[in-house]
Amino acid sequence: MADAETKALKAREKTEVTRPAEQTRPGPIFTPAVDIFETDRELTLLADLPGVKAEDLKIDLHDNILTLSADVQSPESPNEVGVLREYRTGKYFREFNLSEIIDQNKIEAELKDGVLQLRLPKVEAATPRKIKVKTS
Amino acid sequence: MLERLAGWPTWNWRSPFEELERMRREMDRYFEELTERTLRAPIAGVFPLTNITEDNDNFYVRAELPGVKPDELEISVTGDSLTITGERKISPENENVRYHRREREAGQFSRVITLPGQIDADKVQASASNGILTVILPKAEAAKPKQIAVKAS
């Protein structure tokens, strides 16, 4: 009965990570949940980044390592007092090793409703060239 | 000489106890931290996880709902409880894609949150931005803290 469409969502706590490098600013760092899939032409990454503004998101591709990092500013005003806290607000960080060669100039990123969609087109494979043999 | 002998053991014995005491305090601190960590957030286990805060005039309920469009959320208020119902949809991809990771989940959710005080249901506001839902619930007049001036006679 319970097909994928009507499945009830389960509450999950965000997974915290420790970065190898020491932080200059304290605070928890979380790994965002992601979907990654590829077609013959491109690699697509979807990441859940609630609370991240476009200007606070950093996407870096260097030596085939794709790094996502984002700062989150607390939406609470300073005079609010906590009553119940079930989730924590913090930075997001995640790295991926890409095996494919990505065309850096054509990367597209879109952040909408807290979800990042990153399109990473593969470098066009050298199209086989046909060589005509001339006959004199 | 005798005095020295008498004084010597007390000096020597105190330090191991002091060391133990210090260790005990340290252990206490670790345990305190540990329990504080696990008990700080009483998780209801119902999606979405929410943070509730208050100031003098309002309660604020916030929930992380990435990928949920504001018009797909249904929010209703009665007395002192707030209900958030909705569905998180993930549009299906093309048949021929190959997945490397699939961690994001889609599905329906519905949660009732009981607030610690009465609210003014007519003035409740909800907004969503960057995947975070914020519901501002003004406190009912009776639930607001009142400043009482102390008269000097």
Coordinates of C-alpha atoms in Angstrom, one line a residue:
Chain A
M1 CA 0.0 0.0 0.0
A2 CA 2.6 2.5 1.1
D3 CA 4.2 3.4 -2.2
A4 CA 6.9 5.9 -2.6
E5 CA 4.4 8.8 -3.1
T6 CA 2.6 8.5 0.2
K7 CA 5.5 7.6 2.4
A8 CA 5.6 9.5 5.6
L9 CA 8.8 11.4 6.3
K10 CA 10.9 10.4 9.3
A11 CA 12.6 12.9 11.5
R12 CA 16.3 12.7 11.2
E13 CA 18.9 14.6 13.0
K14 CA 21.5 16.3 11.0
T15 CA 24.9 14.5 10.9
E16 CA 27.7 16.4 12.4
V17 CA 31.2 16.2 11.1
T18 CA 34.6 17.2 12.3
R19 CA 36.8 18.8 9.8
P20 CA 40.5 18.0 9.8
A21 CA 41.4 21.7 10.0
E22 CA 40.7 23.6 13.1
Q23 CA 37.9 26.1 12.9
T24 CA 38.5 29.8 13.4
R25 CA 34.9 30.3 14.3
P26 CA 33.3 27.8 16.7
G27 CA 30.1 26.0 15.9
P28 CA 28.8 22.7 14.6
I29 CA 29.3 21.6 11.1
F30 CA 26.9 19.3 9.3
T31 CA 26.9 17.2 6.2
P32 CA 24.1 18.0 4.0
A33 CA 22.0 15.1 2.5
V34 CA 22.7 14.9 -1.2
D35 CA 21.6 13.1 -4.3
I36 CA 24.1 12.6 -7.1
F37 CA 23.3 11.2 -10.4
E38 CA 24.8 11.2 -13.8
T39 CA 23.9 10.9 -17.4
D40 CA 26.2 10.5 -20.3
R41 CA 26.7 14.2 -20.6
E42 CA 26.6 15.6 -17.1
L43 CA 26.7 15.0 -13.4
T44 CA 24.0 16.5 -11.2
L45 CA 24.1 17.1 -7.5
L46 CA 21.2 18.1 -5.3
A47 CA 21.9 19.1 -1.7
D48 CA 19.6 20.1 1.1
L49 CA 21.0 23.3 2.6
P50 CA 18.2 24.8 4.7
G51 CA 18.9 28.3 5.8
V52 CA 21.7 29.0 3.4
K53 CA 21.7 32.2 1.4
A54 CA 23.2 32.2 -2.1
E55 CA 25.9 34.6 -1.0
D56 CA 27.0 32.4 1.9
L57 CA 27.4 29.3 -0.3
K58 CA 30.8 28.4 -1.6
I59 CA 31.3 25.8 -4.3
D60 CA 34.8 25.0 -5.3
L61 CA 36.2 22.5 -7.8
H62 CA 39.9 21.9 -7.5
D63 CA 42.0 18.9 -8.5
N64 CA 38.8 16.9 -9.1
I65 CA 37.6 17.6 -5.5
L66 CA 34.3 19.3 -5.3
T67 CA 33.8 21.2 -2.1
L68 CA 30.6 22.6 -0.8
S69 CA 30.7 24.8 2.2
A70 CA 28.1 27.1 3.6
D71 CA 27.7 29.4 6.5
V72 CA 24.3 29.8 8.1
Q73 CA 23.2 32.8 10.0
S74 CA 20.8 32.1 12.8
P75 CA 17.4 33.4 11.9
E76 CA 16.6 34.2 15.5
S77 CA 16.7 37.7 16.8
P78 CA 18.9 38.3 19.9
N79 CA 16.0 38.8 22.3
E80 CA 14.4 35.5 21.6
V81 CA 14.6 32.8 24.3
G82 CA 14.7 29.1 23.4
V83 CA 11.7 27.1 24.5
L84 CA 12.4 23.8 22.7
R85 CA 15.3 23.0 20.4
E86 CA 15.2 19.9 18.3
Y87 CA 17.7 20.9 15.6
R88 CA 20.8 23.0 15.6
T89 CA 21.9 25.6 13.2
G90 CA 25.4 25.4 11.9
K91 CA 27.7 25.4 8.9
Y92 CA 27.5 22.8 6.1
F93 CA 30.5 21.1 4.6
R94 CA 31.0 18.2 2.2
E95 CA 33.6 17.1 -0.2
F96 CA 33.4 14.8 -3.2
N97 CA 36.0 13.2 -5.3
L98 CA 34.9 13.4 -8.9
S99 CA 36.3 10.8 -11.2
E100 CA 35.0 12.5 -14.4
I101 CA 36.6 15.4 -16.0
I102 CA 34.2 18.4 -15.6
D103 CA 34.0 21.3 -17.9
Q104 CA 34.6 24.0 -15.3
N105 CA 33.2 26.9 -17.4
K106 CA 29.8 25.3 -17.8
I107 CA 29.0 24.5 -14.2
E108 CA 25.6 25.8 -13.2
A109 CA 24.4 26.2 -9.7
E110 CA 21.0 27.2 -8.5
L111 CA 19.8 27.5 -4.9
K112 CA 16.0 27.4 -4.4
D113 CA 14.0 26.8 -1.3
G114 CA 17.1 25.6 0.5
V115 CA 18.0 23.0 -2.1
L116 CA 21.1 23.4 -4.3
Q117 CA 21.1 22.1 -7.8
L118 CA 24.5 21.8 -9.3
R119 CA 25.0 20.7 -12.9
L120 CA 28.5 19.6 -13.8
P121 CA 28.8 19.0 -17.5
K122 CA 31.4 16.5 -18.5
V123 CA 34.1 17.6 -20.9
E124 CA 33.0 16.6 -24.3
A125 CA 34.7 13.5 -25.2
A126 CA 37.0 13.7 -28.2
T127 CA 34.6 12.9 -30.9
P128 CA 36.0 10.3 -33.2
R129 CA 37.2 12.0 -36.3
K130 CA 36.8 10.2 -39.5
I131 CA 39.8 10.3 -41.7
K132 CA 39.4 10.0 -45.3
V133 CA 42.0 8.2 -47.2
K134 CA 42.6 9.9 -50.4
T135 CA 43.1 7.9 -53.4
S136 CA 45.1 9.6 -56.0
Chain B
M1 CA 63.3 16.0 63.5
L2 CA 60.1 14.4 65.0
E3 CA 58.1 17.4 63.9
R4 CA 59.4 17.0 60.5
L5 CA 58.4 13.4 60.3
A6 CA 54.9 14.1 61.5
G7 CA 54.5 16.9 59.0
W8 CA 55.9 14.9 56.1
P9 CA 53.2 12.2 55.7
T10 CA 50.4 14.7 55.8
W11 CA 51.9 16.6 53.0
N12 CA 52.6 13.5 51.1
W13 CA 49.1 12.0 51.7
R14 CA 47.1 15.0 50.8
S15 CA 48.3 15.3 47.3
P16 CA 47.1 11.8 46.0
F17 CA 43.7 12.6 47.4
E18 CA 43.7 16.0 45.8
E19 CA 44.6 14.3 42.6
L20 CA 41.7 11.9 43.0
E21 CA 39.4 14.8 43.8
R22 CA 40.5 16.5 40.7
M23 CA 39.9 13.4 38.6
R24 CA 36.4 13.1 40.1
R25 CA 35.6 16.6 39.2
E26 CA 36.8 16.1 35.7
M27 CA 34.7 12.9 35.3
D28 CA 31.7 14.8 36.7
R29 CA 32.2 17.4 34.1
Y30 CA 32.5 14.9 31.3
F31 CA 29.3 13.2 32.4
E32 CA 27.5 16.5 32.7
E33 CA 28.5 17.4 29.2
L34 CA 27.4 14.0 27.9
T35 CA 24.0 14.1 29.5
E36 CA 23.5 17.7 28.6
R37 CA 24.2 16.8 25.0
T38 CA 21.7 13.9 24.9
L39 CA 19.0 15.6 27.0
R40 CA 19.2 19.1 25.6
A41 CA 16.9 18.3 22.7
P42 CA 14.0 16.1 23.5
I43 CA 13.3 14.8 20.0
A44 CA 9.7 14.1 19.3
G45 CA 10.7 12.0 16.4
V46 CA 8.2 13.6 14.2
F47 CA 9.1 15.3 11.0
P48 CA 9.9 18.2 10.8
L49 CA 12.2 18.9 13.7
T50 CA 11.3 22.3 15.1
N51 CA 12.9 25.0 17.2
I52 CA 10.6 27.1 19.4
T53 CA 11.6 30.4 20.8
E54 CA 9.7 33.2 22.5
D55 CA 10.1 36.9 23.3
N56 CA 7.7 39.1 25.2
D57 CA 5.1 39.3 22.5
N58 CA 5.4 36.2 20.3
F59 CA 6.3 32.6 20.0
Y60 CA 8.4 31.6 17.0
V61 CA 8.3 28.2 15.5
R62 CA 11.0 27.3 13.0
A63 CA 11.5 24.2 10.9
E64 CA 13.9 23.2 8.3
L65 CA 12.0 22.2 5.2
P66 CA 14.4 22.3 2.2
G67 CA 12.7 21.7 -1.1
V68 CA 9.2 22.3 0.2
K69 CA 7.4 25.0 -1.6
P70 CA 5.6 27.5 0.6
D71 CA 2.3 26.8 -1.2
E72 CA 2.6 23.1 -0.5
L73 CA 2.4 23.7 3.3
E74 CA -0.7 23.8 5.3
I75 CA -0.6 25.5 8.6
S76 CA -3.5 25.7 11.1
V77 CA -3.8 27.0 14.6
T78 CA -6.3 26.2 17.4
G79 CA -6.0 27.4 21.0
D80 CA -2.4 26.6 21.9
S81 CA -1.5 24.2 19.2
L82 CA -0.1 24.6 15.7
T83 CA -0.3 22.0 13.0
I84 CA 2.1 21.8 10.1
T85 CA 1.1 19.5 7.2
G86 CA 2.7 19.1 3.9
E87 CA 4.5 17.0 1.4
R88 CA 8.1 17.1 0.3
K89 CA 8.3 16.2 -3.4
I90 CA 11.4 15.2 -5.3
S91 CA 10.8 15.3 -9.0
P92 CA 11.7 12.0 -10.5
E93 CA 14.7 12.0 -12.7
N94 CA 15.0 10.6 -16.2
E95 CA 15.0 6.8 -16.4
N96 CA 18.5 6.5 -17.7
V97 CA 20.3 8.3 -14.9
R98 CA 22.7 6.4 -12.7
Y99 CA 22.8 7.3 -9.1
H100 CA 25.9 7.7 -7.0
R101 CA 24.2 8.9 -3.8
R102 CA 20.5 9.0 -2.9
E103 CA 20.1 10.4 0.6
R104 CA 17.3 12.9 0.2
E105 CA 13.9 11.7 1.0
A106 CA 10.4 12.6 -0.2
G107 CA 7.2 12.1 1.6
Q108 CA 4.3 13.5 3.6
F109 CA 4.4 14.9 7.0
S110 CA 2.1 16.3 9.6
R111 CA 3.0 17.5 13.0
V112 CA 1.1 19.1 15.9
I113 CA 3.1 21.4 18.2
T114 CA 1.7 22.4 21.5
L115 CA 2.9 25.8 22.6
P116 CA 3.6 26.7 26.2
G117 CA 0.9 29.4 26.2
Q118 CA -2.3 30.6 24.6
I119 CA -1.9 32.4 21.3
D120 CA -3.9 34.9 19.2
A121 CA -4.9 32.7 16.3
D122 CA -6.0 35.6 14.1
K123 CA -2.6 37.2 14.0
V124 CA -0.5 34.2 13.2
Q125 CA 2.0 34.8 10.3
A126 CA 4.0 32.2 8.4
S127 CA 6.8 32.7 6.0
A128 CA 9.3 30.5 4.3
S129 CA 12.7 31.5 3.0
N130 CA 15.7 29.4 2.0
G131 CA 14.0 26.3 3.1
I132 CA 13.2 27.4 6.6
L133 CA 9.7 27.9 7.7
T134 CA 9.0 30.5 10.3
V135 CA 5.7 30.8 12.1
I136 CA 5.2 33.8 14.3
L137 CA 2.4 33.3 16.8
P138 CA 1.5 36.4 18.9
K139 CA 0.8 35.5 22.5
A140 CA -2.7 36.1 23.7
E141 CA -3.0 39.1 26.0
A142 CA -3.5 36.8 29.0
A143 CA -0.2 35.0 28.4
K144 CA 1.9 38.1 28.0
P145 CA 4.2 39.0 30.8
K146 CA 3.0 42.2 32.6
Q147 CA 5.4 44.7 34.0
I148 CA 4.3 45.8 37.4
A149 CA 5.7 49.1 38.6
V150 CA 6.7 49.1 42.2
K151 CA 5.4 52.2 43.9
A152 CA 7.6 54.0 46.3
S153 CA 5.7 55.3 49.3

